[in-house]
Amino acid sequence: MTVNTAKYTATQDLVDLYNGNLAMWEKDSPEWMNAARKEAVEHFQKLGIPSSRNENYKYTDLRKWFQADYNVYPTYVERDMEMRELFKCNVPEMDTALVLTANGWYSHKNKAIALPEGVIMGSLAEIAQSNPEVISEYYNQLADNTNDPLAALNTMLAKDGIVFYVPNNVVVEQPIQIINMLQSHEDAFATQRNLFIIGRNAEAKIIFCDHTMSGHRFLANNLTEIFVGENATFDFYNLQNQHNESGNLTSTYVKQAASSTFNSNVATLHGGLVRNNLIVRLAGEGAEANLSGMSLADGKQHIDNFLSINHEVGRCNSNQLYKNVLDDRSSGAFTGKIHVQRDAQQTNAFQRNANVLASEKAKMNTKPQLVIDANDVKCSHGATVGRIDEDALFYLKSRGINDKEARLMLMLAFTHEVIQNIRVESLRDRLDDLVEKRFRGEISKCHNCAYRCG
Amino acid sequence: MLKIKNLHATIDGKEILKGIDLEVKPGEVHAIMGPNGAGKSTLGNVLTGREGYDITEGEVEFLGKDLLDMEADERAKEGLFLSFQYPVEIPGVSMVNFMKTAVNEKRKHQGLQPLKAGEFLKLMREKKELVELKSELANRSVNEGFSGGEKKRAEIFQMAMLEPRLSILDETDSGLDIDALRTVAKGVNALRGEDRSSIVVTHYQRLLDYIVPDFVHVLYNGKIVKTGTKELALELEEKGYDWIKKELGE
């Protein structure tokens, strides 16, 4: 190994970092991953790090987040984390299988978890070598490298991440909890690439917990491709709780076959900059996507959820419910694109984005974008940006509940509507609890929940 | 118990209360009647501490303390209660959790331990029965999807839970059919006592058949212009408010 750290400040630096260390980036990756890199680097060079001039990143200029001396990890680096500590901290009383990644890499400390026969859960780098036939035809089929710079950057630098494969007709009862940690002795940039393939009539649930384990400045650019087979059901939950000097960029690309169901829920409690791209293709008749999310932000946090739902065929349903509570000088953005393509008749597409500004300085930009090219369609969208409901507040206070407690009750009620969509009870309870602690400013010291929230 | 002296209040610079004087002694029930826009609801709001009003003159003493100096929640903890004309729906806040918080906040204020879960549930059950509130309503979010009558019943239920010293019932009869009215009145009457008082704000005499007042006041144009006993309510019902306006020389 020659270099495992490198420094850069901008688009060209990243391109140079790639071109100048080509052998290292390509090492141990199969030809089809490296072929994807070659294309991606060209797209990335052309697109550049997104600035507000990029319409899709209008409210989130990423340039300043990339202007830092991060270290990158093109090879696996063992991290000094105690597995026991993490196990102790996992969602309590929750029967989950636990998997760790560190700075984008599948941890070598992971132990095999009990899964139904035929199910594969493991490292992308490893499975690309050992079972390429399972994943090669899916890899990089959904990521929009041509138009999205974060996707191109991920494809360019992707070395490892999680592969989850569920064969046809297999139900994975136990939710799988994947803890994505950022841990380092220096400021770091991480790239993680995940690929989930859920077979016909299969069912599974995955919980991502994104955490920082040291106080360094981090930037993560993660991408997940998800294929949900015919009549399959897949739940994907993401708890984001990184410290406020870190940036978390996630891109999730989903393709759904006929009669499949995809449920997603992202809860952002901490994180300096969070940008979640969620692109869903409803590609088979009768598919349904239920997409929800909520964030609590204060300080100078910035949370941006960008959704693009494509109704490619008829008789599909999509529901979006996103809520934000923004305090101090924090800011938020929501974009909800719905594209109903020609002939995608009998489409139901609903979208709601509700936001509470808890301070004068907090800001929210919300933008529904509906393009409807079919005529037999039910679509609705609603966006609200408001202050706390003064009538409700007075009602609670008039019963003897003090101002602080009354506000808390209203905020919890506001966010609970999103949390209640989660279909793992223990996670739901855990989130209600975490959200309350977050509002009270007493987030748990448990490593798994938050560490050194700046 | 309550002494209001020369109370003036404005909202957005417009004077609504123009010098209210009223004294409520322990055990008394006072009815306040008057035409729309007289300031009846404003009086309830100002007394219970809703924001948005400016008190430009006057003072209010409640159980020997300066009421206007207290926050809304403190007034409630001291024993003041407002039954809202339009109870607010609060999706996501359960009635149970709401009442548990309110009851225990008040107990804390009184230097008492919070109720144990079992004690609290027992109290809930008793009070629900008193106002014939359906159990399923108590298990829902606060007022969410309740009918008009159910909301009023839920107000009296909350009043029964909190056992206030002074209750202000703001148009509790509006939107109630006669059966609901009887039940609500039964709840209110059950809570009457030597050291408990009520101010019943109403448009119609009908409620006063069930909650019999000791005094009836006519609020008109921000002032109490006439005070009598329950017979005054009957007279108002019969003749309307025009004769009062004439008496005032308008």
XYZ file of C-alpha atoms in Angstrom:
704
model
C 0.000 0.000 0.000
C 1.457 3.305 -0.987
C -1.004 6.017 -0.070
C -4.038 5.799 2.103
C -4.492 9.475 2.634
C -4.673 12.293 0.165
C -5.773 15.872 0.281
C -7.809 17.960 -2.106
C -10.005 21.027 -2.123
C -12.270 20.935 -5.147
C -13.596 19.068 -8.155
C -10.285 18.941 -9.980
C -8.505 17.812 -6.822
C -10.896 14.906 -6.557
C -10.404 14.027 -10.209
C -6.626 14.242 -9.714
C -6.880 12.142 -6.611
C -8.591 9.501 -8.694
C -6.400 9.721 -11.813
C -3.185 10.040 -9.863
C -3.852 6.865 -7.884
C -5.682 4.849 -10.490
C -4.037 1.551 -9.620
C -5.055 1.932 -5.994
C -8.667 2.696 -6.786
C -8.918 -0.212 -9.180
C -7.050 -2.660 -7.008
C -9.127 -5.635 -5.865
C -12.233 -4.400 -7.706
C -13.717 -6.433 -10.559
C -13.580 -5.157 -14.091
C -17.271 -4.092 -14.111
C -16.789 -1.838 -11.081
C -13.691 -0.288 -12.628
C -15.438 0.223 -15.968
C -18.145 2.128 -14.106
C -15.488 4.299 -12.443
C -13.976 5.306 -15.777
C -17.328 6.611 -17.015
C -18.186 8.214 -13.703
C -15.009 10.261 -13.462
C -15.842 11.933 -16.763
C -19.343 12.782 -15.626
C -18.077 14.061 -12.316
C -15.489 16.256 -13.950
C -18.180 17.737 -16.167
C -20.818 18.162 -13.449
C -18.529 19.299 -10.644
C -19.265 19.534 -6.942
C -22.856 20.774 -6.757
C -23.300 24.468 -6.166
C -26.536 26.397 -5.920
C -26.342 26.875 -9.695
C -27.295 23.246 -10.061
C -31.126 23.408 -9.964
C -31.357 20.211 -7.919
C -28.969 21.621 -5.318
C -30.353 25.138 -5.319
C -30.698 25.318 -1.538
C -27.628 23.301 -0.653
C -24.307 24.531 -1.903
C -21.891 21.714 -1.214
C -18.693 23.462 -2.297
C -17.708 24.701 1.121
C -18.224 21.243 2.582
C -15.713 19.846 0.133
C -13.164 22.531 0.913
C -11.355 20.832 3.739
C -8.305 18.656 4.132
C -10.035 15.338 4.371
C -8.324 12.015 4.290
C -9.755 9.308 2.074
C -9.550 5.557 2.434
C -9.185 3.579 -0.771
C -8.211 0.536 1.286
C -9.505 -1.046 4.436
C -8.200 0.405 7.675
C -8.892 -1.433 10.897
C -10.694 0.791 13.393
C -10.206 0.600 17.118
C -13.838 0.212 18.044
C -15.091 -2.116 20.640
C -17.824 -4.300 19.189
C -19.053 -4.984 22.701
C -19.608 -1.295 23.312
C -21.693 -1.041 20.197
C -23.702 -4.107 20.967
C -24.434 -2.725 24.381
C -25.813 0.382 22.777
C -27.942 -1.084 20.048
C -31.672 -0.507 19.976
C -32.584 -1.973 23.344
C -34.778 -5.011 23.534
C -34.720 -5.063 19.816
C -34.203 -8.336 18.165
C -31.939 -7.166 15.388
C -28.967 -8.583 13.655
C -26.165 -6.049 13.873
C -23.668 -5.168 11.145
C -20.993 -2.469 11.203
C -19.374 -0.338 8.615
C -16.571 2.127 9.315
C -15.831 5.056 7.002
C -17.697 3.263 4.230
C -15.998 -0.105 4.716
C -17.634 -3.295 5.918
C -15.915 -3.983 9.211
C -13.740 -7.073 9.369
C -14.853 -7.416 12.962
C -18.382 -8.295 11.851
C -19.437 -11.758 12.818
C -21.727 -13.809 10.604
C -25.356 -13.223 11.499
C -28.032 -15.885 11.362
C -30.074 -15.478 8.200
C -32.437 -17.698 6.217
C -30.828 -19.934 3.633
C -29.678 -18.203 0.508
C -29.683 -14.721 1.982
C -26.418 -12.870 1.525
C -25.325 -10.025 3.754
C -21.773 -8.851 3.525
C -19.058 -6.725 2.040
C -19.397 -5.392 -1.498
C -15.633 -5.677 -2.053
C -15.684 -9.284 -0.953
C -18.866 -10.412 -2.699
C -17.770 -8.706 -5.921
C -14.927 -11.221 -5.874
C -16.588 -14.283 -4.381
C -20.105 -14.126 -5.898
C -19.956 -11.617 -8.758
C -22.824 -13.368 -10.580
C -25.231 -12.293 -7.806
C -24.581 -8.593 -8.156
C -22.795 -7.677 -11.368
C -25.952 -7.287 -13.426
C -27.458 -4.968 -10.791
C -24.458 -2.871 -9.864
C -24.606 0.727 -11.084
C -27.862 0.163 -12.973
C -29.825 2.794 -11.024
C -27.296 5.423 -9.973
C -27.721 8.475 -12.167
C -24.045 9.203 -12.803
C -24.834 11.207 -15.904
C -26.831 13.880 -14.119
C -25.984 13.728 -10.465
C -22.473 14.643 -9.355
C -22.783 12.875 -6.005
C -23.733 9.649 -7.743
C -20.836 10.029 -10.175
C -18.422 10.774 -7.339
C -19.606 7.734 -5.418
C -19.277 5.421 -8.416
C -15.830 6.831 -9.100
C -14.520 6.165 -5.584
C -16.674 3.211 -4.443
C -14.677 0.366 -2.997
C -16.891 -1.226 -0.395
C -20.214 -1.138 1.388
C -23.053 -3.524 2.093
C -24.529 -6.120 -0.187
C -27.859 -7.572 0.849
C -29.446 -10.200 -1.329
C -32.713 -11.948 -0.529
C -33.683 -14.781 -2.897
C -37.210 -15.164 -4.238
C -39.894 -16.225 -1.725
C -37.663 -15.732 1.311
C -38.883 -13.727 4.275
C -36.230 -12.278 6.574
C -38.233 -11.803 9.750
C -35.576 -10.147 11.833
C -34.802 -6.522 11.002
C -31.124 -6.011 10.207
C -29.498 -3.031 11.829
C -26.490 -1.593 10.059
C -24.412 0.908 11.967
C -22.521 3.193 9.637
C -19.790 4.786 11.668
C -17.415 7.537 10.891
C -14.371 7.125 13.071
C -10.946 8.483 12.506
C -7.911 10.213 13.954
C -8.079 12.921 11.309
C -10.718 14.705 9.234
C -12.076 12.209 6.760
C -14.113 11.730 3.603
C -15.930 8.417 3.300
C -17.552 6.679 0.370
C -19.921 3.787 0.872
C -21.708 1.879 -1.851
C -24.595 -0.428 -1.007
C -26.606 -2.779 -3.132
C -29.835 -4.402 -1.941
C -31.597 -6.969 -4.064
C -34.931 -8.158 -2.746
C -36.284 -11.095 -4.730
C -39.806 -11.886 -5.876
C -42.276 -12.365 -2.962
C -39.440 -11.687 -0.519
C -39.606 -9.508 2.570
C -36.954 -7.737 4.622
C -36.283 -4.708 6.787
C -33.052 -2.792 7.099
C -32.238 -0.079 9.603
C -29.315 2.225 8.889
C -27.895 4.154 11.816
C -25.457 6.830 10.694
C -23.131 7.919 13.451
C -19.896 9.702 14.122
C -17.612 8.081 16.663
C -14.961 10.755 16.941
C -15.073 14.506 16.918
C -13.252 15.035 13.623
C -14.738 16.713 10.659
C -16.347 14.160 8.368
C -17.996 14.096 5.012
C -19.733 10.934 3.856
C -21.018 10.384 0.336
C -23.023 7.178 0.387
C -25.086 5.603 -2.328
C -27.528 2.727 -2.128
C -29.186 0.944 -5.025
C -32.282 -1.046 -4.163
C -34.161 -3.488 -6.363
C -37.527 -4.549 -4.966
C -38.796 -7.614 -6.831
C -42.325 -8.454 -7.859
C -44.716 -8.598 -4.913
C -41.824 -8.096 -2.498
C -41.896 -5.783 0.528
C -38.834 -3.916 1.693
C -38.587 -1.455 4.594
C -35.616 0.861 4.771
C -35.189 3.028 7.853
C -32.422 5.501 8.440
C -31.583 7.146 11.734
C -29.106 9.968 11.184
C -27.305 11.154 14.248
C -23.896 12.514 13.447
C -22.183 15.377 15.141
C -22.817 18.863 13.849
C -19.411 19.339 12.204
C -20.052 16.468 9.835
C -21.733 16.264 6.460
C -23.859 13.320 5.412
C -24.748 12.922 1.757
C -26.938 9.952 0.964
C -28.349 8.902 -2.365
C -30.881 6.094 -2.530
C -31.997 4.767 -5.882
C -34.934 2.377 -5.897
C -36.524 0.366 -8.681
C -39.760 -1.398 -7.902
C -41.269 -4.297 -9.813
C -45.007 -4.988 -10.081
C -47.050 -5.136 -6.846
C -43.989 -4.467 -4.712
C -43.985 -2.236 -1.638
C -41.151 -0.010 -0.535
C -41.405 1.789 2.801
C -38.767 4.270 3.820
C -38.345 6.534 6.790
C -35.435 8.824 7.531
C -35.067 10.540 10.879
C -32.395 13.199 11.203
C -31.561 14.196 14.757
C -28.094 15.655 14.364
C -25.656 16.400 11.576
C -24.220 19.695 10.341
C -25.202 19.139 6.752
C -27.555 16.426 5.613
C -28.604 15.890 2.034
C -30.774 12.874 1.285
C -31.517 12.081 -2.333
C -34.270 9.509 -2.791
C -35.075 8.502 -6.347
C -37.796 5.929 -6.831
C -38.838 4.270 -10.060
C -42.247 2.656 -9.945
C -41.557 0.363 -12.859
C -44.175 -2.379 -12.427
C -47.964 -2.064 -12.179
C -49.423 -1.990 -8.695
C -46.204 -0.942 -6.965
C -46.418 1.229 -3.882
C -43.855 3.540 -2.292
C -44.409 5.061 1.149
C -41.709 7.597 1.852
C -41.470 9.566 5.027
C -38.959 11.539 6.968
C -38.481 14.034 9.712
C -35.716 16.179 11.034
C -35.019 18.253 14.111
C -32.455 20.917 13.539
C -30.926 23.690 15.576
C -27.674 25.627 15.687
C -26.533 26.047 12.095
C -27.659 22.652 10.830
C -28.875 22.342 7.276
C -31.149 19.464 6.262
C -32.164 18.912 2.656
C -34.423 16.101 1.488
C -34.679 15.724 -2.254
C -37.169 13.209 -3.654
C -37.938 12.212 -7.175
C -40.744 9.727 -7.730
C -41.259 8.390 -11.197
C -44.533 6.711 -12.029
C -43.402 4.856 -15.126
C -46.431 2.577 -15.399
C -50.052 2.672 -14.290
C -51.846 1.679 -11.093
C -49.000 2.626 -8.751
C -49.232 4.553 -5.483
C -46.751 6.899 -3.904
C -47.042 8.744 -0.613
C -44.593 11.286 0.722
C -44.727 12.695 4.239
C -41.824 14.851 5.383
C -41.663 17.086 8.436
C -39.025 19.385 9.847
C -38.705 21.313 13.063
C -36.132 24.069 12.651
C -34.770 26.124 15.517
C -32.028 28.737 15.958
C -30.374 29.557 12.623
C -30.910 26.156 11.107
C -32.282 25.737 7.641
C -34.098 23.087 5.709
C -35.100 22.266 2.185
C -37.560 19.861 0.667
C -38.027 19.051 -2.976
C -40.643 16.542 -3.990
C -40.711 15.718 -7.666
C -43.479 13.534 -8.955
C -43.386 12.530 -12.581
C -46.385 10.623 -13.898
C -45.372 9.355 -17.299
C -47.584 9.016 -20.322
C -49.905 6.028 -19.998
C -49.223 5.676 -16.268
C -52.984 5.763 -15.733
C -54.756 5.293 -12.405
C -51.803 6.706 -10.548
C -52.202 7.891 -6.974
C -49.460 10.236 -5.860
C -49.620 12.189 -2.645
C -47.146 14.493 -1.036
C -47.125 16.479 2.175
C -44.343 18.571 3.646
C -44.989 20.316 6.951
C -42.477 22.491 8.749
C -42.352 24.332 12.017
C -40.000 27.236 12.444
C -39.248 27.514 16.130
C -37.174 30.691 15.836
C -37.145 33.906 13.840
C -33.867 33.022 12.129
C -34.713 29.501 11.003
C -35.404 29.058 7.293
C -37.208 26.516 5.156
C -37.472 26.148 1.396
C -40.071 23.732 0.137
C -40.718 22.941 -3.478
C -43.241 20.482 -4.876
C -42.707 19.691 -8.548
C -45.411 17.752 -10.316
C -45.181 16.731 -13.937
C -48.236 14.810 -15.025
C -48.390 13.372 -18.516
C -51.312 10.988 -17.983
C -54.978 11.954 -17.596
C -56.473 9.441 -15.141
C -54.447 10.427 -12.124
C -55.014 11.408 -8.495
C -52.289 13.700 -7.259
C -52.120 16.055 -4.362
C -49.443 18.013 -2.656
C -49.386 20.316 0.303
C -46.626 22.259 1.954
C -46.799 24.329 5.104
C -44.201 26.424 6.856
C -45.438 27.848 10.094
C -44.858 28.624 13.683
C -46.087 26.625 16.600
C -49.896 26.619 16.883
C -50.569 29.374 19.428
C -54.130 28.225 20.089
C -52.975 24.730 20.949
C -50.173 26.154 23.076
C -52.571 28.302 25.089
C -54.951 25.383 25.462
C -52.223 23.263 27.065
C -51.000 26.129 29.245
C -54.514 26.921 30.395
C -54.510 23.459 31.988
C -51.409 24.202 34.032
C -48.716 22.881 31.713
C -45.771 25.261 31.535
C -44.646 26.868 28.308
C -41.586 24.692 27.787
C -43.422 21.454 28.447
C -46.384 22.507 26.325
C -44.138 23.338 23.370
C -42.415 19.999 23.780
C -45.721 18.146 23.742
C -46.735 19.871 20.527
C -43.391 19.201 18.847
C -43.492 15.539 19.814
C -47.001 15.253 18.459
C -45.874 16.894 15.233
C -43.017 14.473 14.663
C -44.854 11.425 15.937
C -46.987 11.378 12.818
C -43.868 10.488 10.845
C -42.424 8.100 13.413
C -45.627 6.101 13.606
C -45.098 4.967 10.000
C -42.161 2.851 11.136
C -43.139 -0.802 11.192
C -40.594 -1.942 13.765
C -42.179 -1.231 17.125
C -39.009 -1.091 19.187
C -37.433 1.326 16.729
C -40.554 3.465 16.823
C -40.460 3.663 20.623
C -36.747 4.271 20.549
C -37.187 7.156 18.146
C -39.995 8.731 20.144
C -37.686 8.574 23.120
C -34.669 9.931 21.229
C -36.742 12.730 19.750
C -37.966 13.755 23.182
C -34.407 13.726 24.514
C -33.274 15.680 21.485
C -35.927 18.326 22.103
C -34.963 18.499 25.746
C -31.331 18.900 24.729
C -30.310 15.812 26.679
C -29.516 13.362 23.935
C -28.315 10.066 25.258
C -24.602 9.704 25.790
C -24.776 6.200 24.409
C -22.287 5.995 21.525
C -24.874 4.509 19.311
C -27.177 7.460 19.691
C -24.922 10.441 19.540
C -21.363 11.126 20.246
C -19.887 14.525 20.820
C -22.743 16.369 19.220
C -21.115 19.686 18.455
C -62.108 34.635 45.680
C -61.981 36.817 42.560
C -61.978 40.600 42.613
C -61.941 42.455 39.329
C -61.506 46.203 39.587
C -61.914 48.605 36.691
C -60.427 46.177 34.173
C -59.620 47.629 30.763
C -58.192 45.504 27.944
C -57.361 46.161 24.316
C -56.503 43.936 21.400
C -54.650 45.414 18.418
C -55.238 48.832 19.910
C -59.001 48.378 20.092
C -60.528 48.601 23.554
C -62.776 45.618 24.289
C -63.091 45.725 28.077
C -63.879 49.220 29.263
C -63.864 48.986 33.023
C -65.156 45.727 34.449
C -65.932 45.446 38.138
C -66.900 42.064 39.500
C -66.502 40.182 42.722
C -67.040 36.436 43.008
C -67.164 34.969 46.509
C -66.515 31.321 47.381
C -69.407 29.041 46.469
C -71.095 31.527 44.147
C -72.191 31.017 40.572
C -72.237 34.126 38.416
C -73.773 34.214 34.968
C -72.545 36.720 32.432
C -74.880 37.378 29.545
C -74.761 39.839 26.736
C -75.029 40.319 22.998
C -72.324 39.279 20.528
C -69.233 41.423 20.687
C -69.900 42.649 24.206
C -66.535 41.291 25.407
C -67.695 38.078 27.106
C -65.035 35.817 25.598
C -62.379 38.496 25.985
C -63.056 38.576 29.716
C -62.461 34.797 29.926
C -59.310 35.045 27.819
C -57.863 37.940 29.783
C -58.548 36.248 33.107
C -56.899 33.002 32.031
C -53.875 34.688 30.495
C -54.161 34.320 26.742
C -51.525 36.365 24.955
C -52.370 39.172 22.571
C -54.336 41.378 24.975
C -53.026 44.518 26.588
C -54.317 45.278 30.049
C -54.367 49.049 30.034
C -55.944 49.641 33.427
C -57.317 47.874 36.460
C -56.434 44.913 38.622
C -57.546 41.371 39.327
C -57.026 39.550 42.576
C -57.487 35.789 42.723
C -57.309 34.048 46.113
C -55.360 37.008 47.424
C -52.792 37.018 44.627
C -52.274 39.342 41.690
C -53.734 37.267 38.871
C -52.498 39.439 36.022
C -48.926 38.951 37.161
C -49.066 35.197 36.565
C -48.424 33.106 33.451
C -51.359 31.167 32.052
C -50.106 27.874 33.475
C -49.572 29.378 36.926
C -53.138 30.683 36.971
C -54.356 27.187 36.177
C -52.205 25.690 38.901
C -53.590 28.242 41.347
C -57.045 26.897 40.566
C -58.437 28.804 37.599
C -60.063 26.923 34.740
C -61.503 27.967 31.397
C -63.912 25.749 29.534
C -63.274 26.860 25.960
C -66.013 27.969 23.626
C -64.041 26.305 20.843
C -61.843 23.561 22.327
C -58.679 23.055 20.290
C -57.918 19.783 18.502
C -54.362 18.638 19.129
C -53.507 15.628 16.955
C -50.763 13.439 18.373
C -51.176 14.517 22.014
C -53.163 11.844 23.786
C -55.879 12.916 26.212
C -54.411 10.539 28.796
C -50.914 11.984 28.566
C -52.295 15.526 28.499
C -54.324 15.028 31.668
C -51.576 13.117 33.429
C -49.147 15.978 32.770
C -51.693 18.622 33.804
C -52.773 16.852 36.999
C -49.202 16.158 38.071
C -47.993 19.670 37.262
C -50.694 20.961 39.537
C -49.818 18.476 42.258
C -46.169 19.478 42.005
C -47.244 23.106 42.433
C -49.149 22.105 45.558
C -46.155 20.237 46.908
C -47.736 16.827 46.347
C -46.214 13.692 44.849
C -47.322 12.777 41.333
C -50.167 10.282 41.196
C -49.213 6.663 40.756
C -50.350 5.107 37.466
C -53.112 3.152 39.187
C -54.384 6.164 41.122
C -54.420 8.253 37.995
C -56.395 5.692 36.014
C -58.904 5.402 38.824
C -59.361 9.166 38.849
C -59.805 9.174 35.076
C -62.455 6.461 35.315
C -64.441 8.277 38.012
C -64.447 11.567 36.173
C -65.270 10.003 32.826
C -68.329 8.429 34.390
C -69.345 11.709 35.941
C -69.619 13.444 32.575
C -70.485 10.265 30.660
C -67.453 10.658 28.430
C -66.947 7.624 26.234
C -63.773 5.751 27.086
C -62.658 5.678 23.489
C -62.614 9.489 23.464
C -60.339 9.581 26.480
C -57.997 7.240 24.629
C -57.763 9.434 21.568
C -55.765 12.547 20.768
C -57.018 15.691 22.499
C -60.383 16.621 20.958
C -59.372 15.179 17.608
C -62.406 14.296 15.548
C -64.744 14.892 18.518
C -68.221 16.207 17.735
C -69.195 19.604 19.127
C -71.011 17.977 22.043
C -68.155 15.577 22.772
C -65.717 18.473 22.912
C -67.804 20.267 25.536
C -68.164 17.094 27.540
C -64.393 16.658 27.358
C -63.975 20.197 28.708
C -66.077 19.389 31.745
C -64.180 16.126 32.117
C -60.922 18.091 32.268
C -62.478 20.456 34.757
C -63.476 17.505 36.922
C -59.949 16.109 36.705
C -58.324 19.384 37.740
C -60.871 20.378 40.417
C -60.439 24.140 39.982
C -61.474 26.719 42.573
C -62.921 28.989 39.920
C -64.257 27.786 36.588
C -65.107 30.030 33.698
C -67.500 28.282 31.336
C -67.389 30.122 28.034
C -70.552 29.378 26.025
C -70.410 25.785 27.166
C -74.015 25.395 25.990
C -73.378 26.339 22.376
C -73.660 23.369 20.072
C -75.190 21.117 22.715
C -78.484 19.275 22.423
C -80.678 19.099 25.477
C -79.383 15.728 26.676
C -75.784 16.778 26.394
C -76.648 20.035 28.108
C -78.133 18.118 31.035
C -75.070 15.905 31.355
C -72.694 18.825 31.191
C -74.756 20.713 33.785
C -74.787 17.633 35.986
C -71.005 17.550 35.834
C -70.739 21.230 36.662
C -73.208 20.954 39.538
C -71.420 17.940 40.969
C -68.336 20.122 41.259
C -70.125 22.933 43.057
C -69.103 23.417 46.620
C -68.591 25.911 49.378
C -65.129 26.842 48.223
C -65.692 26.493 44.498
C -67.120 29.150 42.262
C -68.098 29.483 38.626
C -68.576 32.171 36.052
C -70.984 30.967 33.397
C -70.760 32.952 30.185
C -73.754 32.338 27.982
C -75.950 33.720 25.287
C -79.063 31.915 26.321
C -81.057 31.534 29.482
C -81.576 27.814 28.786
C -78.323 26.683 30.467
C -79.276 28.608 33.612
C -82.254 26.314 34.134
C -79.714 23.621 34.848
C -76.894 25.601 36.396
C -78.767 27.991 38.617
C -76.797 31.208 39.170
C -76.684 33.359 42.269
C -76.148 36.453 40.175
C -76.735 37.429 36.572
C -74.727 40.221 34.969
C -75.286 41.874 31.642
C -72.083 42.675 29.800
C -72.562 45.284 27.134
C -69.974 47.260 25.219
C -67.152 46.202 27.518
C -68.901 46.992 30.787
C -71.226 45.302 33.228
C -74.311 47.439 32.847
C -76.834 45.543 34.919
C -76.745 42.968 37.707
C -79.609 40.917 39.057
C -80.592 37.422 40.034
C -81.739 34.511 37.884
C -84.976 36.373 37.079
C -82.922 38.839 35.061
C -81.911 36.013 32.752
C -85.578 35.185 32.117
C -86.330 38.788 31.398
C -83.462 38.946 28.890
C -84.678 35.797 27.231
C -88.107 37.291 26.816
C -87.253 40.825 25.826
C -83.830 40.603 24.273
C -81.199 43.256 24.905
C -82.882 46.278 23.339
C -84.510 47.432 26.534
C -81.140 47.528 28.197
C -79.791 49.653 25.400
C -82.777 51.981 25.904
C -82.131 52.153 29.630
C -78.603 53.190 28.792
C -80.026 55.863 26.562
C -78.728 54.421 23.300
